[in-house]
Short mmCIF file of C-alpha atoms and ligand atoms in Angstrom, two decimals:
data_model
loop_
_atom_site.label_atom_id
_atom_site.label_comp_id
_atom_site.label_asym_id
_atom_site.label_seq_id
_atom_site.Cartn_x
_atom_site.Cartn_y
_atom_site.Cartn_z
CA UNK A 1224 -29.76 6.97 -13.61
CA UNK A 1225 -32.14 3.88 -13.70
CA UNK A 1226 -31.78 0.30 -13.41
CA UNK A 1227 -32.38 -0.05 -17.07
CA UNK A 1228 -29.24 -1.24 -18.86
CA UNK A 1229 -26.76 -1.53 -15.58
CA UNK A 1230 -24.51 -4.14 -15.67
CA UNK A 1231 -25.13 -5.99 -12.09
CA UNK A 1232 -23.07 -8.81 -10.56
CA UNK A 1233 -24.92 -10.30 -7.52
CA UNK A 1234 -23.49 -12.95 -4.95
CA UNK A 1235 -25.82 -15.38 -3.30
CA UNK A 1236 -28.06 -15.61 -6.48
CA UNK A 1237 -29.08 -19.46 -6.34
CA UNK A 1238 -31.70 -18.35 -3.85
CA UNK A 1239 -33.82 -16.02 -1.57
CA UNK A 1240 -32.81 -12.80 -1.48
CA UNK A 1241 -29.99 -13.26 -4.26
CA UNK A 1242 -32.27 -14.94 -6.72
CA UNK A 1243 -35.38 -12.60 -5.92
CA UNK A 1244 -33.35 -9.26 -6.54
CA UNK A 1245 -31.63 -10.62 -9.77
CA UNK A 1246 -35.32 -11.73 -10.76
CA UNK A 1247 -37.00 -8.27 -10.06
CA UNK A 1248 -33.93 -6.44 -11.44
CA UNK A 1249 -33.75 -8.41 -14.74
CA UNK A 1250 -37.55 -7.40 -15.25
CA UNK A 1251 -36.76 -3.81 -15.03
CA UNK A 1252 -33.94 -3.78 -17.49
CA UNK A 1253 -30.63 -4.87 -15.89
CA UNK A 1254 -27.93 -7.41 -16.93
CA UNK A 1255 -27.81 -9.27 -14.18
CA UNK A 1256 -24.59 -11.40 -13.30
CA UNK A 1257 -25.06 -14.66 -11.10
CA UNK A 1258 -23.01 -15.66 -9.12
CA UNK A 1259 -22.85 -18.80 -6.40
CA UNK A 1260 -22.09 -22.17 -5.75
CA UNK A 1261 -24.32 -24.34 -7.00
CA UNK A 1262 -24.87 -24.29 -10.53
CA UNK A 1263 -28.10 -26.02 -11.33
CA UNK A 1264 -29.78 -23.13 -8.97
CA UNK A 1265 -27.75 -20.26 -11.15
CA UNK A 1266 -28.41 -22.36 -14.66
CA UNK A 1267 -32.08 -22.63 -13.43
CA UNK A 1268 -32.79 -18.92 -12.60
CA UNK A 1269 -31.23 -17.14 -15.42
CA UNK A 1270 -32.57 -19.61 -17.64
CA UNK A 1271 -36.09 -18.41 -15.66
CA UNK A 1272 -34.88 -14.82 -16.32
CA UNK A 1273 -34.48 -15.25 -20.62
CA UNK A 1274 -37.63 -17.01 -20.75
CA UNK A 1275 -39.16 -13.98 -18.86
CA UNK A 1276 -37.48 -11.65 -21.42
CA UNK A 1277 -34.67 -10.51 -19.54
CA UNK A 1278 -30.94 -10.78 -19.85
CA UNK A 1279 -28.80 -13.02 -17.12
CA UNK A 1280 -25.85 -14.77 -17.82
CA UNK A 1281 -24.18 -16.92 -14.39
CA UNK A 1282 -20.37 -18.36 -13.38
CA UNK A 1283 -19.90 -20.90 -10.68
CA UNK A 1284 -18.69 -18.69 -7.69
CA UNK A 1285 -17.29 -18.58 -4.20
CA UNK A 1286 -16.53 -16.23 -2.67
CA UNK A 1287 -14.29 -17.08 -0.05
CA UNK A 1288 -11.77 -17.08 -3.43
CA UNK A 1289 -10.51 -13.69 -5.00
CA UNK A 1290 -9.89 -15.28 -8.05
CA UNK A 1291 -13.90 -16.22 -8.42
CA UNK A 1292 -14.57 -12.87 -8.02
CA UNK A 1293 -12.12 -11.41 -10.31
CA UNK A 1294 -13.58 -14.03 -13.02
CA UNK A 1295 -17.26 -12.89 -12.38
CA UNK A 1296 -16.31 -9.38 -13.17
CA UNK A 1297 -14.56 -10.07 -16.01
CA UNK A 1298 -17.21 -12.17 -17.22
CA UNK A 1299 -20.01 -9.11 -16.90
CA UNK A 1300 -17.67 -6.86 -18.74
CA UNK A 1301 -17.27 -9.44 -21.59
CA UNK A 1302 -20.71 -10.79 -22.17
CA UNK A 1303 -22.27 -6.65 -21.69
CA UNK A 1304 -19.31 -4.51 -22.06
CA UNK A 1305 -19.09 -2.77 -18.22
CA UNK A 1306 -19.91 -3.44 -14.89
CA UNK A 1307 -21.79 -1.02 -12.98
CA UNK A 1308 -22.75 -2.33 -9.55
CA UNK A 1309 -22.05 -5.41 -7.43
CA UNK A 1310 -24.50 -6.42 -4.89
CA UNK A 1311 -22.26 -8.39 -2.45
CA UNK A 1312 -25.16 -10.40 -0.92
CA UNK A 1313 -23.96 -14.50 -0.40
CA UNK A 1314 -23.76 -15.08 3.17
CA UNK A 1315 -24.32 -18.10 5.87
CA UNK A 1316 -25.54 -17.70 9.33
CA UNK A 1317 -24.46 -21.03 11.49
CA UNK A 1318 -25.07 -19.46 14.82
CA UNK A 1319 -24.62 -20.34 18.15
CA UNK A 1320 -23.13 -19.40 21.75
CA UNK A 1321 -19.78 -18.46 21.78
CA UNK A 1322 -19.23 -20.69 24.58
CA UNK A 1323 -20.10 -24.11 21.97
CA UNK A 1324 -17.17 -22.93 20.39
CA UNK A 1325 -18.05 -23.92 17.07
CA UNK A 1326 -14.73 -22.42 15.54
CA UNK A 1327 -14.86 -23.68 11.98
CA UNK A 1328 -18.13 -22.23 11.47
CA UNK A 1329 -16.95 -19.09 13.09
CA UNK A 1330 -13.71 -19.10 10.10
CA UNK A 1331 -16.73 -19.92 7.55
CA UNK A 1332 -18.77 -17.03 8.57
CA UNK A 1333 -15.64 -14.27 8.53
CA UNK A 1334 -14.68 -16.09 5.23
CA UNK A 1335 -18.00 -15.56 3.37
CA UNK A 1336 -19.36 -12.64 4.59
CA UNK A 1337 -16.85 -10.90 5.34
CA UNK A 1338 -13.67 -11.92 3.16
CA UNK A 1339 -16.14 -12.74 0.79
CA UNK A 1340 -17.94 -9.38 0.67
CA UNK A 1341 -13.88 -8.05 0.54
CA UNK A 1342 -13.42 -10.22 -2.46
CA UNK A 1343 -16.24 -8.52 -4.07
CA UNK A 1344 -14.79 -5.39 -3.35
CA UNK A 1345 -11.40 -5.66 -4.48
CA UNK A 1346 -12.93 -7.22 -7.63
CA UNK A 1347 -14.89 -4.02 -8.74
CA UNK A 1348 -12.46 -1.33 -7.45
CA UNK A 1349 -9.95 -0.98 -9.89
CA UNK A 1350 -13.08 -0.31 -12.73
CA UNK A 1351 -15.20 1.95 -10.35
CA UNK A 1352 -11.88 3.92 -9.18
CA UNK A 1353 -11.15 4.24 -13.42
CA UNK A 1354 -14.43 5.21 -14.78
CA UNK A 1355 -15.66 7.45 -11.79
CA UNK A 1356 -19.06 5.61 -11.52
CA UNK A 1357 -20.14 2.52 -9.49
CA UNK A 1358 -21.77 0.92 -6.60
CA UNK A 1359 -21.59 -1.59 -4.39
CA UNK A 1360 -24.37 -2.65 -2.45
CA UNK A 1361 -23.79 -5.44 0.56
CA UNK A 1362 -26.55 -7.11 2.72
CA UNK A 1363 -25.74 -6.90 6.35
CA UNK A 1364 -28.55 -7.52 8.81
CA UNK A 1365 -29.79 -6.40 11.92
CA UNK A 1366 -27.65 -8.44 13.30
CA UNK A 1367 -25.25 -5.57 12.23
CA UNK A 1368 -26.97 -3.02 13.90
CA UNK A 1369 -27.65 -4.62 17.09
CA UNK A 1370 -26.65 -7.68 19.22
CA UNK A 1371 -28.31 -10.70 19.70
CA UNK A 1372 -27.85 -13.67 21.69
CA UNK A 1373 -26.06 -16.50 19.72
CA UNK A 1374 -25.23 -14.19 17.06
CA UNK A 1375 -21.71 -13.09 18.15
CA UNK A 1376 -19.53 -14.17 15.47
CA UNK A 1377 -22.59 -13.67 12.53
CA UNK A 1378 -23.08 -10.20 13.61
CA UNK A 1379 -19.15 -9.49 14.09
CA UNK A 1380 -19.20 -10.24 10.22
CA UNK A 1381 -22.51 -8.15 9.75
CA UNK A 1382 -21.14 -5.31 11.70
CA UNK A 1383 -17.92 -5.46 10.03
CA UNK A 1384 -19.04 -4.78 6.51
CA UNK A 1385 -21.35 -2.06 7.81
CA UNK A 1386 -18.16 -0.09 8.87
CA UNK A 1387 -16.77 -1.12 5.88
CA UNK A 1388 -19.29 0.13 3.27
CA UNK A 1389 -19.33 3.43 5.50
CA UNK A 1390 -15.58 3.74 4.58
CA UNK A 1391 -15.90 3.28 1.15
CA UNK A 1392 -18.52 6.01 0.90
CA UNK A 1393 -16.79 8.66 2.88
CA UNK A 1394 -13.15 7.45 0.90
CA UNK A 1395 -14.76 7.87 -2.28
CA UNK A 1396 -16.37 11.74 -1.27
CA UNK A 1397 -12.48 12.02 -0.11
CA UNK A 1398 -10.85 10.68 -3.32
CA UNK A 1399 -13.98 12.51 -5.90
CA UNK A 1400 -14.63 8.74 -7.35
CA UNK A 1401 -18.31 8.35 -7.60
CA UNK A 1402 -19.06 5.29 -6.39
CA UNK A 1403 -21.87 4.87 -4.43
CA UNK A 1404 -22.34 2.36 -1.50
CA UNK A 1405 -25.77 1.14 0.04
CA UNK A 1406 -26.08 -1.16 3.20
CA UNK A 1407 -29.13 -3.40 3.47
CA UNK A 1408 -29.91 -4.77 7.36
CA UNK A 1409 -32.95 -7.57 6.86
CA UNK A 1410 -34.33 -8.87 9.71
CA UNK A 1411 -36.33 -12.03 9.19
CA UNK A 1412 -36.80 -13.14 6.21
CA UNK A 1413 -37.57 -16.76 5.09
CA UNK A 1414 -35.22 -18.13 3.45
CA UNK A 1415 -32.58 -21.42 3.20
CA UNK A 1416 -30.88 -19.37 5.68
CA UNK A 1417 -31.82 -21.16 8.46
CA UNK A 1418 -30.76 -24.71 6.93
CA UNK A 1419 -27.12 -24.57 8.47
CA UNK A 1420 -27.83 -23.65 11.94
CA UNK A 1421 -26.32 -26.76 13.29
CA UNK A 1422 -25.97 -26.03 16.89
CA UNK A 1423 -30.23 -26.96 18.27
CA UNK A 1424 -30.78 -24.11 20.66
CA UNK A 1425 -29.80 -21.71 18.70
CA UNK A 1426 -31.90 -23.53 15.69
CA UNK A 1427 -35.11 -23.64 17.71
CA UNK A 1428 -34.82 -20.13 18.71
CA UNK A 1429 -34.78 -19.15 14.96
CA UNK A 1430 -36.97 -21.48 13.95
CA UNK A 1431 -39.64 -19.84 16.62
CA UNK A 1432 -38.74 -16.05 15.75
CA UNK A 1433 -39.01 -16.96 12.13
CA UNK A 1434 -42.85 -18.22 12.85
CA UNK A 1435 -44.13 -15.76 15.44
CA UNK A 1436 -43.22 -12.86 12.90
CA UNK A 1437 -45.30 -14.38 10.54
CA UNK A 1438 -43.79 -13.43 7.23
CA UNK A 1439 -44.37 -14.52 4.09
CA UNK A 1440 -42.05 -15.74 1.06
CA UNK A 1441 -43.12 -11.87 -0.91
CA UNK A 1442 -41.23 -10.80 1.65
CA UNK A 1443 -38.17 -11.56 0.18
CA UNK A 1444 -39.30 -9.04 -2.90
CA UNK A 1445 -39.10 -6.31 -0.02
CA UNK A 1446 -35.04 -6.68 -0.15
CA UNK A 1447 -35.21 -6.79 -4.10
CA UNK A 1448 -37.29 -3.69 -4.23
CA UNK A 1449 -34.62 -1.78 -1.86
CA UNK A 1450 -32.44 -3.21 -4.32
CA UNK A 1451 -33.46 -1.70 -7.08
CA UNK A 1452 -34.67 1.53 -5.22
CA UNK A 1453 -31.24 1.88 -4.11
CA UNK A 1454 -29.80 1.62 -7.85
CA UNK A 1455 -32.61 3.93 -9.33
CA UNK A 1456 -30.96 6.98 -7.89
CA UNK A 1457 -29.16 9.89 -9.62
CA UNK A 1458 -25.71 9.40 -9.89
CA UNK A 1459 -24.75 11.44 -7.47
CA UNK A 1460 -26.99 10.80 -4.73
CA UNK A 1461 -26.23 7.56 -2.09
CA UNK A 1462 -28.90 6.38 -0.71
CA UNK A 1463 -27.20 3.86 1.70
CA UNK A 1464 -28.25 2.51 4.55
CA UNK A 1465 -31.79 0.73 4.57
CA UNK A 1466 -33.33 -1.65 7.81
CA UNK A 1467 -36.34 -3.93 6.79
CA UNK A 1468 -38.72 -6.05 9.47
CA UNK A 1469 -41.85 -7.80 9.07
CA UNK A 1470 -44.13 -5.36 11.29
CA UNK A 1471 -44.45 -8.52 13.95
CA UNK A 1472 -41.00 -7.97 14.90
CA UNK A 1473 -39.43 -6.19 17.43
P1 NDP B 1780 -30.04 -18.13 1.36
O1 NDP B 1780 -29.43 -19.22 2.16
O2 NDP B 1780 -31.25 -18.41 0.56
O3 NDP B 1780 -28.95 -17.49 0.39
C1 NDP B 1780 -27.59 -17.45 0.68
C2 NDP B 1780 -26.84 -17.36 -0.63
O4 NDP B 1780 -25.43 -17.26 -0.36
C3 NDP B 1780 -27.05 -18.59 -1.50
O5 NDP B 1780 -27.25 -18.17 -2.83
C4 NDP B 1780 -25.73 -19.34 -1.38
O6 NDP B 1780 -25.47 -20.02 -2.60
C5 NDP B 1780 -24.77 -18.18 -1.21
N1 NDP B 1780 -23.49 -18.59 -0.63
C6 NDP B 1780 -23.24 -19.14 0.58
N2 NDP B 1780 -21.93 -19.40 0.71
C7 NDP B 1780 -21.33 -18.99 -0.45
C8 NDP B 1780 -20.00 -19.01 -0.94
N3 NDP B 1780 -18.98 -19.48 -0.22
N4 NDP B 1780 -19.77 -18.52 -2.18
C9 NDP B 1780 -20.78 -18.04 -2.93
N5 NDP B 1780 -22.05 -18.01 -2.51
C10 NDP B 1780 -22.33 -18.48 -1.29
O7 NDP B 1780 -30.32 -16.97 2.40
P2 NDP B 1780 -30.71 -15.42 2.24
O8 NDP B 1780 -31.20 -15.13 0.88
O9 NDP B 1780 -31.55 -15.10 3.40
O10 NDP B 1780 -29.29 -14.75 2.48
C11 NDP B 1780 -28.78 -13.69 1.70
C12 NDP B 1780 -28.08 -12.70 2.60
O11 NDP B 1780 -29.03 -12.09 3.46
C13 NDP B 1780 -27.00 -13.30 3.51
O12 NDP B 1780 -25.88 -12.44 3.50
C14 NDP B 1780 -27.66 -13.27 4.88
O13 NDP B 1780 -26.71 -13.19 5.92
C15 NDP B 1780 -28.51 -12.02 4.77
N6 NDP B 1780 -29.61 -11.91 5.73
C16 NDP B 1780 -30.67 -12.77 5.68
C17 NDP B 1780 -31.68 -12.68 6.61
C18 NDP B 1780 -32.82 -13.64 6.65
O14 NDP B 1780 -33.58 -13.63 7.62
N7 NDP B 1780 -33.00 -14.50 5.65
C19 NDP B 1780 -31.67 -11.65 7.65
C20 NDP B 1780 -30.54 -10.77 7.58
C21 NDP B 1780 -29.57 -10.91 6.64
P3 NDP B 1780 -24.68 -21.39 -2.78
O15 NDP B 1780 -25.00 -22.25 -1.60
O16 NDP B 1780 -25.23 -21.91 -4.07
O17 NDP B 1780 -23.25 -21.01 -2.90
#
């Protein structure tokens, strides 16, 4: 019923909200599973997460590939025996007008966050579907709630997975499989996020949101605490859909 012990695979862990909820979740108890691209950021932060006490362990991941995802899982349930929940988090947010047509970053955005969160998905099923018991937690955005200018292809992605994690919870009442879902719809936090934006409207307009809400880097422990609230349920209750905004933002 607590955090304490889970097994937890997490996507997007090299930084922000991926490192910060592996971080706080390590501290109260959990295995946590890294998994991204870039290795010195993964080697770095579990090795921050031993010397804190806790227990990490990390694989080189993308997860645009199936095959990555697979290999994470298997690599949780090797080094601690089970996997419990996957927090399908990694994600990239290039945005622009549709009319730029920037269609390669448009494939790159359905490929990581939504194929990717898929991959996740399909990597976890076949365990959670076996031993009655998992959950899978994704980070959307508010961008998946509602739309914004410049955002149409990022929130197509963020609004798909929302109606996917929806499915999964109402399939899983259907098929009496216990796993759990939770949805998780930040809306600015600061981030690298912002670092790929490469179209310049669209980049000033962030970069001008991001300072007028005024929020500060502990505000990426506000994601890591839904996190692990979301997790720290009873087994049977789904707490699943959570919005957070810094209070300067409307
Ligand atoms: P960061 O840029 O700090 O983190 C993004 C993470 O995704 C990194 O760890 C990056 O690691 C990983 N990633 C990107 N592409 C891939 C890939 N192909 N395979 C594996 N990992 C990948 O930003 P955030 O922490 O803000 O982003 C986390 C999530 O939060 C994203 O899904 C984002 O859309 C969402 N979000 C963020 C908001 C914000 O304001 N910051 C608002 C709403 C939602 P690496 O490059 O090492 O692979």
């Amino acid at each position: 019923m607590s955090v304490e012990n889970k097994v937890v695979v997490i996507t997007g862990a090299s930084s922000g909200i991926g490192e910060a909820t592996a971080k706080l979740l390590a501290k109260n108890g959990a295995k946590v599973v890294l998994g991204a691209r870039r290795e010195n950021r993964l080697q770095e932060i579990s090795q921050d997460i031993k010397d804190a006490g806790g227990q990490a362990t990390y694989r080189v991941t993308d997860v645009t590939n199936p095959d990555d995802l697979k290999a994470l899982v298997t690599l949780a349930k090797k080094e601690y025996g089970a996997i419990d929940v996957i927090y399908n988090n990694a994600g990239i947010m290039p945005t622009s007008p549709i009319s730029a047509l920037k269609t390669d970053e448009w494939n790159m955005m359905i490929d990581v966050n939504l194929k990717g969160v898929l991959n996740g998905v399909a990597a976890v099923m076949p365990d959670f579907t076996t031993q009655k018991h998992g959950q899978i937690i994704t980070t959307s955005s508010v961008a998946g709630i509602k739309s914004f200018i410049g955002s149409g292809v990022y929130g197509a992605t963020k609004f798909a997975v929302r109606n996917l994690m929806e499915v999964i919870r109402m399939e899983s009442a259907k098929e009496q499989t216990n796993i759990r879902t939770a949805t998780i719809y930040p809306a600015a936090i600061n981030t690298e996020l912002l670092q790929h934006i490469t179209d310049e409207n669209s980049k000033e307009g962030m970069d001008k949101l991001y300072k007028s809400v005024g929020i500060t880097p502990d505000a990426i422990d506000a994601i890591a605490r839904v996190v692990n609230f979301a997790i720290d349920q009873p087994e049977d209750v789904n707490v699943n859909e959570f919005t957070v905004y810094p209070t300067k933002q409307g």
